[in-house]
Short mmCIF file of C-alpha atoms and ligand atoms in Angstrom, two decimals:
data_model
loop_
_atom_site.label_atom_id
_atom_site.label_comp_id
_atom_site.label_asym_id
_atom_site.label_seq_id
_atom_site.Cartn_x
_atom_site.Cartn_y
_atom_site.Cartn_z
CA UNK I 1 -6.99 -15.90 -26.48
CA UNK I 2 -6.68 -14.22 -23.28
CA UNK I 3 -7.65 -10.31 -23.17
CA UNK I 4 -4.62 -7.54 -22.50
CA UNK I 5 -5.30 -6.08 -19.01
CA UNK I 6 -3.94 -2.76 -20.73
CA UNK I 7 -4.20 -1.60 -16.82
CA UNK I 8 -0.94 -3.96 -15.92
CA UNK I 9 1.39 -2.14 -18.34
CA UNK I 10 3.35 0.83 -18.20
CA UNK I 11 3.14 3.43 -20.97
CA UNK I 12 5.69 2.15 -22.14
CA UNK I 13 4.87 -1.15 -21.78
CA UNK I 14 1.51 -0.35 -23.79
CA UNK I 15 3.36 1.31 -26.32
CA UNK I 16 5.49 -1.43 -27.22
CA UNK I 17 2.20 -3.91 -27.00
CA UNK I 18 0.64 -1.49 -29.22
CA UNK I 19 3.47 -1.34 -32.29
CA UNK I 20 3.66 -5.30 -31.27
CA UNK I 21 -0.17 -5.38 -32.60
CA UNK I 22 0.96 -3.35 -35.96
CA UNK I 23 -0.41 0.10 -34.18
CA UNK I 24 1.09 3.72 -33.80
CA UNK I 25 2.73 3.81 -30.65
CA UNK I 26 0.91 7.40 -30.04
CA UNK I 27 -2.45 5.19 -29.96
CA UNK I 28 -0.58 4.06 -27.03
CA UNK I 29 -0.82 7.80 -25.52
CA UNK I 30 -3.97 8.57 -26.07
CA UNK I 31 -5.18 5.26 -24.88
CA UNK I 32 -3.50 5.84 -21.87
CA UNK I 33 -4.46 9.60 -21.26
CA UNK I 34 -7.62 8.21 -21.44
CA UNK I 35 -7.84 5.58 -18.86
CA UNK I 36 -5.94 7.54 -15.65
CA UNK I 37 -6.80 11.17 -17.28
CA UNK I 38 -10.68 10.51 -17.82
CA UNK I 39 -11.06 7.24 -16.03
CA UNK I 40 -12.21 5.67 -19.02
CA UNK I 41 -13.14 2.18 -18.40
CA UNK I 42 -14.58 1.70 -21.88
CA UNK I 43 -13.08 1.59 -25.52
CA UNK I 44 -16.26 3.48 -27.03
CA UNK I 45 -15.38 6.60 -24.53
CA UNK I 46 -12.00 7.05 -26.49
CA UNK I 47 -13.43 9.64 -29.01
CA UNK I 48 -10.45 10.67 -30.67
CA UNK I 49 -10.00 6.43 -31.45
CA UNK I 50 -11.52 5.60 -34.93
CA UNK I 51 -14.04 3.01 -34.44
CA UNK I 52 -12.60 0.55 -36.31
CA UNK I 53 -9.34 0.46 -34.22
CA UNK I 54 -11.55 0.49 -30.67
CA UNK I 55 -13.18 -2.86 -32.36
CA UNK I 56 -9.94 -4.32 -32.69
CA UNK I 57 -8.42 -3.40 -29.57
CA UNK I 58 -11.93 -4.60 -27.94
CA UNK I 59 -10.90 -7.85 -29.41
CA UNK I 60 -7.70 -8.11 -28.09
CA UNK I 61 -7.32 -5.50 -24.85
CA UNK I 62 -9.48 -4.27 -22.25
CA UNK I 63 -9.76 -2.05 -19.88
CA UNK I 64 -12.78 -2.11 -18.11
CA UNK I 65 -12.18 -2.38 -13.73
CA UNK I 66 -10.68 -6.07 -12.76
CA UNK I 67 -12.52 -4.88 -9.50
CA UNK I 68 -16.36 -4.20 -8.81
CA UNK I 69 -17.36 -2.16 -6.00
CA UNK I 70 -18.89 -4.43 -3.48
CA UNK I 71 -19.48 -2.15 -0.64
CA UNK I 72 -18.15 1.27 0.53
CA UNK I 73 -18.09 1.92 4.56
CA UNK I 74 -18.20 5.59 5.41
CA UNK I 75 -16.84 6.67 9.01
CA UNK I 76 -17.57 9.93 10.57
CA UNK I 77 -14.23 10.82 10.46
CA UNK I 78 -14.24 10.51 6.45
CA UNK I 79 -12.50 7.67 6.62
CA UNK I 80 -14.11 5.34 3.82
CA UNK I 81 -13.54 1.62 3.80
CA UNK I 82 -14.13 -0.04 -0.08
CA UNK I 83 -14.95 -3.67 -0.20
CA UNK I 84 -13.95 -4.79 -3.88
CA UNK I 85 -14.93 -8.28 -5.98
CA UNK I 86 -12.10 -9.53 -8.40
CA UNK I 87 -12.81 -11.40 -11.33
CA UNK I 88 -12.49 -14.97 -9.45
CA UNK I 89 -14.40 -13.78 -7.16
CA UNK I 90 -12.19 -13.22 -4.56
CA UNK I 91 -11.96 -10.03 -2.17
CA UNK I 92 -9.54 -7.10 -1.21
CA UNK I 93 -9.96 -4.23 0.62
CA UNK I 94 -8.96 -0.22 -0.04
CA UNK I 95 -9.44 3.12 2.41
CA UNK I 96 -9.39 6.79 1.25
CA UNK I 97 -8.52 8.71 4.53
CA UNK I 98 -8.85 12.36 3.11
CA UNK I 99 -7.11 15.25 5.57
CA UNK I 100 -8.80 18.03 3.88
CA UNK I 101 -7.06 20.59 6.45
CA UNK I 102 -3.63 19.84 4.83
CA UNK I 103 -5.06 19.12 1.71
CA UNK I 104 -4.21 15.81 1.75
CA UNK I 105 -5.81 12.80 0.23
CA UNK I 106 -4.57 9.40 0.70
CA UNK I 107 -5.47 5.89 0.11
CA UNK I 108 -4.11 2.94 1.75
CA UNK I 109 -4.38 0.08 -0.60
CA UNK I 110 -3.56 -4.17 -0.89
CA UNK I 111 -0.81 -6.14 -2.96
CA UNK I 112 -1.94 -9.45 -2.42
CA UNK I 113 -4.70 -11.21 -1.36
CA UNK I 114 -4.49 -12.48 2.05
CA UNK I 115 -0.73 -12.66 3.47
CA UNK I 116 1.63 -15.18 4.03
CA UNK I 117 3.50 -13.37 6.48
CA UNK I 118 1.56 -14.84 9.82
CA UNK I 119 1.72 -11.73 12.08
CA UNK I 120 -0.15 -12.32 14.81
CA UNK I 121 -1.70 -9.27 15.31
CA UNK I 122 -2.69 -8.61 12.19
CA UNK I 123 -6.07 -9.84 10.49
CA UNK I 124 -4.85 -9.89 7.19
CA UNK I 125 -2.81 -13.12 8.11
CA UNK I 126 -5.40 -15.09 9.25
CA UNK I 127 -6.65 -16.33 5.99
CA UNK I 128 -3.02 -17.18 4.47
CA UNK I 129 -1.93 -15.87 1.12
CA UNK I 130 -4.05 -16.86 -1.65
CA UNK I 131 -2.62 -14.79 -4.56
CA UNK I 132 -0.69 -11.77 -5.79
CA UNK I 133 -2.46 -8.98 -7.03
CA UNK I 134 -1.57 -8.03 -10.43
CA UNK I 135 -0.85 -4.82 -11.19
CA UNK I 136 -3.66 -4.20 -12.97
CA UNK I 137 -5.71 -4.96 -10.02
CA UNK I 138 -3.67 -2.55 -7.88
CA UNK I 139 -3.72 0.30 -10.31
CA UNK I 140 -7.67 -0.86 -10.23
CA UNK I 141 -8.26 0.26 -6.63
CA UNK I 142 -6.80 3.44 -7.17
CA UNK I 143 -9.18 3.90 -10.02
CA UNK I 144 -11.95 2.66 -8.40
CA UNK I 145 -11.71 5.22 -5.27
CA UNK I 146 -11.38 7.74 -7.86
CA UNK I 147 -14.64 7.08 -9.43
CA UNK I 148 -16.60 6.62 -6.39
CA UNK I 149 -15.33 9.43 -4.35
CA UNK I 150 -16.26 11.50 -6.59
CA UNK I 151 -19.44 10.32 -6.90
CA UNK I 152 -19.79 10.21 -3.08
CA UNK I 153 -19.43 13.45 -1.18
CA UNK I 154 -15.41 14.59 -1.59
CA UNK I 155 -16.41 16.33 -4.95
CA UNK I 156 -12.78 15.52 -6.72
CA UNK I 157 -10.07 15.61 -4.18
CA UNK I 158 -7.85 13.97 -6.38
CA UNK I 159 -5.52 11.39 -4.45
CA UNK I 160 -2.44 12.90 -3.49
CA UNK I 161 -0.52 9.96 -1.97
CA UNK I 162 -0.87 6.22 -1.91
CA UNK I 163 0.65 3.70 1.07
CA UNK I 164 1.00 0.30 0.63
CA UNK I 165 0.17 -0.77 4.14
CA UNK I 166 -3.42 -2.40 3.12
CA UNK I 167 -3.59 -6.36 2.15
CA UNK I 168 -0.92 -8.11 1.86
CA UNK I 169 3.34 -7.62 1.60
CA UNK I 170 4.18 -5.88 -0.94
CA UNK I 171 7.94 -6.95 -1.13
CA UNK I 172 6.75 -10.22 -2.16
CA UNK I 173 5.02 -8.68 -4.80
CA UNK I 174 7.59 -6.55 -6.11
CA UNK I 175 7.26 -6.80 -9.72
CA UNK I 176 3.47 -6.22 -9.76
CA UNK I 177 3.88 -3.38 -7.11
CA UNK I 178 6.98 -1.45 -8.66
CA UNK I 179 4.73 -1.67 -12.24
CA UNK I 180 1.94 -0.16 -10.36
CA UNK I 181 4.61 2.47 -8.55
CA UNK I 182 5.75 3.46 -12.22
CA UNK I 183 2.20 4.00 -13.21
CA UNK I 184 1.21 6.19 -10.08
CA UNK I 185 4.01 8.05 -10.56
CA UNK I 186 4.10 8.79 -14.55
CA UNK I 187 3.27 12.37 -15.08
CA UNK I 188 0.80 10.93 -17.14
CA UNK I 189 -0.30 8.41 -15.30
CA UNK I 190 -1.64 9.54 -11.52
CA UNK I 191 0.87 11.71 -11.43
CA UNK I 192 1.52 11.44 -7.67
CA UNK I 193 5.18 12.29 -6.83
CA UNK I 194 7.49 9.32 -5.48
CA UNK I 195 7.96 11.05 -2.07
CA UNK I 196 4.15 10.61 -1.46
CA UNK I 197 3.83 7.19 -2.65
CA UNK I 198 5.14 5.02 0.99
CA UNK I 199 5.76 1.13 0.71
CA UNK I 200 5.26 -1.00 3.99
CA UNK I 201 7.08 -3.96 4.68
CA UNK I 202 7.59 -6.82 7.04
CA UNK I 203 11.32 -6.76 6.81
CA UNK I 204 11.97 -8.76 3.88
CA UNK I 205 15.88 -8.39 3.60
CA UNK I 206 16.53 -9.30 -0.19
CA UNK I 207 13.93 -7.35 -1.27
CA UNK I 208 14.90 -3.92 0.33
CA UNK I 209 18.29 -4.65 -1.12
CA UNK I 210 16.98 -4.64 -4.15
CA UNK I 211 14.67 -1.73 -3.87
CA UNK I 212 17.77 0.13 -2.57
CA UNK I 213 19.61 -0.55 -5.48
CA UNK I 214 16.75 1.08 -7.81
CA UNK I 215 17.36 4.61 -5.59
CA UNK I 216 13.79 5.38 -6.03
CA UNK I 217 12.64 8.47 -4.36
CA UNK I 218 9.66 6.79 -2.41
CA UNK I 219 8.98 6.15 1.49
CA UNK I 220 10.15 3.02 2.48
CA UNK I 221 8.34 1.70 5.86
CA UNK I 222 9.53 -1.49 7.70
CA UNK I 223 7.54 -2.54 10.35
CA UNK I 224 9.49 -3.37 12.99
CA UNK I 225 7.12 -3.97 16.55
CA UNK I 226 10.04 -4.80 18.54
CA UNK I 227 12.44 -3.99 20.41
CA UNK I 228 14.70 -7.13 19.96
CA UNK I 229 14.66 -10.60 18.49
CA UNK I 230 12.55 -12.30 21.08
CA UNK I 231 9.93 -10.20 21.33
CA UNK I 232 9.80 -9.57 17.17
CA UNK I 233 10.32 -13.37 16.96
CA UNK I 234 6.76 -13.76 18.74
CA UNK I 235 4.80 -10.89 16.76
CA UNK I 236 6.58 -11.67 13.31
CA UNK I 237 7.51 -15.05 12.04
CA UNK I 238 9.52 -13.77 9.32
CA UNK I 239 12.01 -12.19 11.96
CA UNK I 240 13.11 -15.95 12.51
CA UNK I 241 14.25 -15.69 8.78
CA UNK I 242 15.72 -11.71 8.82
CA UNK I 243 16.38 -11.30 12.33
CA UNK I 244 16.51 -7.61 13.16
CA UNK I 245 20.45 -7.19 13.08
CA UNK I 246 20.13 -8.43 9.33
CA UNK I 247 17.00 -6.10 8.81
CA UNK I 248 18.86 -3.09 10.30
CA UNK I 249 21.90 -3.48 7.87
CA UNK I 250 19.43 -3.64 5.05
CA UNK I 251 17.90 -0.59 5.83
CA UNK I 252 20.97 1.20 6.37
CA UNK I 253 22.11 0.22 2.99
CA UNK I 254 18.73 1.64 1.45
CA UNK I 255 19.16 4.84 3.56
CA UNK I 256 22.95 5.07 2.10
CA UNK I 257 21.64 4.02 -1.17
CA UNK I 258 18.93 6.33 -1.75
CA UNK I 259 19.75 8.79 0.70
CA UNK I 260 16.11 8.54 2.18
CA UNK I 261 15.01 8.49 5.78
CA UNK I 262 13.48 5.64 6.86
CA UNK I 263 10.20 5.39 8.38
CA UNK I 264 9.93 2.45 11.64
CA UNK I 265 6.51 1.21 12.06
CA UNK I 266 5.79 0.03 15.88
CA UNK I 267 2.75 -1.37 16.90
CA UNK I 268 2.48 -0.56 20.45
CA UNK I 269 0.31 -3.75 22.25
CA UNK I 270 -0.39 -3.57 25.78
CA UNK I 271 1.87 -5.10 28.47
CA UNK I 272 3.72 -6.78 25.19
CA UNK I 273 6.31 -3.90 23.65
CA UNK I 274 4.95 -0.51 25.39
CA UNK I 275 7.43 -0.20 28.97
CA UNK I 276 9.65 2.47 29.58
CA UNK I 277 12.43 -0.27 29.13
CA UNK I 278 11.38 -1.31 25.81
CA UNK I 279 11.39 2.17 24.63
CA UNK I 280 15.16 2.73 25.54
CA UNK I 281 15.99 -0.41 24.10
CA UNK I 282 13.95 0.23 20.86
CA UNK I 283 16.15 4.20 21.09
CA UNK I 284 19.54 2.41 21.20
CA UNK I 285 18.44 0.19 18.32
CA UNK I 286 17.53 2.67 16.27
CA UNK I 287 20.02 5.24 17.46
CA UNK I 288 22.18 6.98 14.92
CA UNK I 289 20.38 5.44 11.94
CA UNK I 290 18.21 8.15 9.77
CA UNK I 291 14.86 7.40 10.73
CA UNK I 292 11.94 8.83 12.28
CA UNK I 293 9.17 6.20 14.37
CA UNK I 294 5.32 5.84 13.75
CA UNK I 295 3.82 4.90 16.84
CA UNK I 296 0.55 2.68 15.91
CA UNK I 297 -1.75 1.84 19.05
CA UNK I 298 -2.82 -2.01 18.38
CA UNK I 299 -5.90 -2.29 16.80
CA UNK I 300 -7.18 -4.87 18.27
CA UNK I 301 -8.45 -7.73 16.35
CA UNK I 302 -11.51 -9.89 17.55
CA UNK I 303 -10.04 -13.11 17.76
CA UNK I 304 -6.23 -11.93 19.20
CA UNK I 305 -5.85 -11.58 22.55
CA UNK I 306 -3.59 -8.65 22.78
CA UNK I 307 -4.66 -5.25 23.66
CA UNK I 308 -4.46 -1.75 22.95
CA UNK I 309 -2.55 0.56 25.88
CA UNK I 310 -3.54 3.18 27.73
CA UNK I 311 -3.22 6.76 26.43
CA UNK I 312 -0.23 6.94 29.13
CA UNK I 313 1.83 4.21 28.64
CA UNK I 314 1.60 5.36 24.70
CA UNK I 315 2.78 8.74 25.74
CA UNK I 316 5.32 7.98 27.92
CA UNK I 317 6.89 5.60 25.35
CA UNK I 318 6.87 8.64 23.09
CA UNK I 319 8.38 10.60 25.36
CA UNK I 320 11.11 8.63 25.92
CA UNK I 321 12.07 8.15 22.60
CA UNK I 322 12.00 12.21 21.74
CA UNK I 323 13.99 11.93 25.19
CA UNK I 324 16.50 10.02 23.57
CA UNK I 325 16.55 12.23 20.51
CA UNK I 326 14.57 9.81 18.38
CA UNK I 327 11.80 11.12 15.82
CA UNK I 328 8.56 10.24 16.14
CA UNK I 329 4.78 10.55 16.28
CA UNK I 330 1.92 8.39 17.12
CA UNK I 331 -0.62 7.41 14.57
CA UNK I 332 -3.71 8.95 14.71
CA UNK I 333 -6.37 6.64 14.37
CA UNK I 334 -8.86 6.63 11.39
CA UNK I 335 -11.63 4.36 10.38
CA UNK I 336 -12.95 2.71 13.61
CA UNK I 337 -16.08 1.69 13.45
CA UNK I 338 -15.83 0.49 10.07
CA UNK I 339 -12.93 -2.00 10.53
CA UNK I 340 -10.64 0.51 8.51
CA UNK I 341 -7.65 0.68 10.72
CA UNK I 342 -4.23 -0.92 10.70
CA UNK I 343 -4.34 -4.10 10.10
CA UNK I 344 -7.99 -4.68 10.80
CA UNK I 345 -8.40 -5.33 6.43
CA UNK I 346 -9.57 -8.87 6.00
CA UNK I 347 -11.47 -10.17 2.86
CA UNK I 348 -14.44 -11.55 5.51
CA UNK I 349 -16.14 -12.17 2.65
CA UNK I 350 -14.60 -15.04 1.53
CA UNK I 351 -15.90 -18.22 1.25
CA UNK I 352 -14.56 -19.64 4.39
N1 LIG F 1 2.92 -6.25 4.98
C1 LIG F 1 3.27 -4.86 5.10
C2 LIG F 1 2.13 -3.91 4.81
C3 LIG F 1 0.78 -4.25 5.40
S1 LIG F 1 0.62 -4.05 7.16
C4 LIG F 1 3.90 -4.58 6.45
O1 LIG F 1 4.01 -5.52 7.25
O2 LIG F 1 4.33 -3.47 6.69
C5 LIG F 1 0.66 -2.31 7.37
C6 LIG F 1 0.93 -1.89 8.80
O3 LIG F 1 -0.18 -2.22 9.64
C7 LIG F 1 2.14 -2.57 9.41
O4 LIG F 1 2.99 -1.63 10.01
C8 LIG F 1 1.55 -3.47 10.46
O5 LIG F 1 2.48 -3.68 11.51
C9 LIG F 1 0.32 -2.69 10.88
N2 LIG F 1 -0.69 -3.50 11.54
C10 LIG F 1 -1.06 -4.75 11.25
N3 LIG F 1 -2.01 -5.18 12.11
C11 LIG F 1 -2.24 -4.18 12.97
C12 LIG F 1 -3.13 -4.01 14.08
N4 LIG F 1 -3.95 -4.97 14.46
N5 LIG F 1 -3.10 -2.82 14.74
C13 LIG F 1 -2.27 -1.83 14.33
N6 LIG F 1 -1.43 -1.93 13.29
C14 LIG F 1 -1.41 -3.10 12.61
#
């Protein structure tokens, strides 16, 4: 019989599993406080479980890390980049990028291994999609940053929001990634508020509908890179299936759903999507829908030929935008030297 990953249920979830097995629910609770309160990765920690019940949920449950540390990159900025080994031996990636002047703490972590997305600036796409994450595994990294950070020199932080803009889409993950979501976000859980918790996506049109319809409180990102079709088209092969007229009307439904401001990611890549032109084209795009821009500078990734822009072209394209009374700031980089910025996550351990 396969083992309970007690990690890829909700409380409530793990309450029902645990009157399922002919327990107390409130086992459930104190289970749970255990893992995300005290990091418990063991049932011998839970001291205020008789033995004989931590034997038998031994036997059926565990809760020990799906993930093992495999290496940790520190950068000088305090970036730190975490290399983790699943169970099949496969690999994903995590960063903690503390901003201790704002007290502010945040990881950026994966949803799938590999992509199947294909952008082609991004390194993440280069091996394909192998699986989905579970959320056990997701739930895992944040866990596992947790425990060595505060090992490592941070003391206890304590994360105070989580993107999902590592490994991966999480759209087409959704079930696995809204568990996780719940789990972050349950007072009793990680306890991090939905308005600090930020989802990234390609554009996946359905999917944002959906996610719309739940009115959930959290940041919804779409990365958009373009100004129009032709030049998303090239960048992002799934803009061939949601071209941006379709995506725009999606996220205007979310915004009108949840009430939320949206949040446009756009890679700026040099001589590509960064003129003065494309800027007023990507303002009357976005004009009149409530939004605000992140400006990413490509990271450029060793095998792509595309290139990052000079600090003035990046500034003028900000400019214009705040000309045209569009929000926005540029994305200050973390993690070079380590391979920690956008888009630069790859599993290069993999065989292959
Ligand atoms: N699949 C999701 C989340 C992962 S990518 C998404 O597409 O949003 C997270 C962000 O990193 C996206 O905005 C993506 O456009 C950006 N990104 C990918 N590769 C990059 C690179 N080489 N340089 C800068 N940003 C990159």
């Amino acid at each position: 019989m396969k083992k309970q990953d007690l990690k890829s249920l909700s409380r409530k979830e793990m309450k029902e599993w645990f009157v399922e097995e002919g327990y107390p629910a409130y086992r459930a609770e104190q289970v749970f406080n255990w893992i995300y309160r005290h990091g418990a990765d063991d049932f011998a920690a839970m001291q205020n479980i008789p033995a004989a019940l931590r034997g038998e949920l031994e036997e059926k449950a565990y809760v020990k890390s799906n993930l093992a540390p495999e290496e940790a990159l520190y950068a000088e900025d305090g970036t730190v980049k975490f290399l983790w080994k699943m169970t099949d031996g496969h690999f994903i990636e995590s960063v903690f990028l503390p901003y201790p002047e704002e007290k502010r703490y945040s990881i950026c972590i994966s949803s799938q291994v590999g992509c199947a997305m294909n952008c082609s600036f991004c390194a993440t796409a280069r091996g394909g999609l192998v699986r989905n994450l579970t959320t056990g595994e997701i739930v895992d990294q944040v866990l596992g940053i947790q425990r060595e950070i505060s090992r490592e020199k941070y003391g206890q932080p304590g994360i105070t929001n989580v993107v999902f803009m590592g490994m991966g889409e999480p759209l087409a993950n959704l079930p696995a990634v809204l568990k996780a979501i719940e789990i972050l976000n349950d007072e009793k859980g990680f306890n991090i508020g939905m308005r600090r918790i930020t989802l990234s996506t390609c554009g996946l049109v359905p999917e944002i509908r959906e996610l719309a319809r739940m009115d959930l409180q959290l940041v919804l990102a779409v990365s958009l890179n373009g100004p129009n079709n032709q030049i998303r088209n090239k960048l992002m092969p799934i803009n061939k299936k949601y071209p941006i007229e379709e995506l725009l009307e999606a996220v205007k439904y979310y915004i009108d759903k949840t009430g939320r401001r949206v949040s446009f990611e756009y890679i700026l890549i040099d001589k590509l999507n960064d003129s003065p032109e494309q800027a007023r084209e990507l303002a009357d795009l976005l004009q009149g829908i409530l939004c605000h821009i992140n400006l990413i500078p490509l990271n450029p990734v060793r095998e792509f030929a595309y290139g990052r822009p000079a600090g003035d072209s990046i500034n003028r394209f900000r400019e214009i935008l705040l000309a045209e009374g569009i929000e926005c700031t540029v994305r200050q980089e973390r993690g070079t030297g380590i391979e920690a910025a956008c888009g630069q996550l790859r599993h290069l351990r993999n065989k292959g």
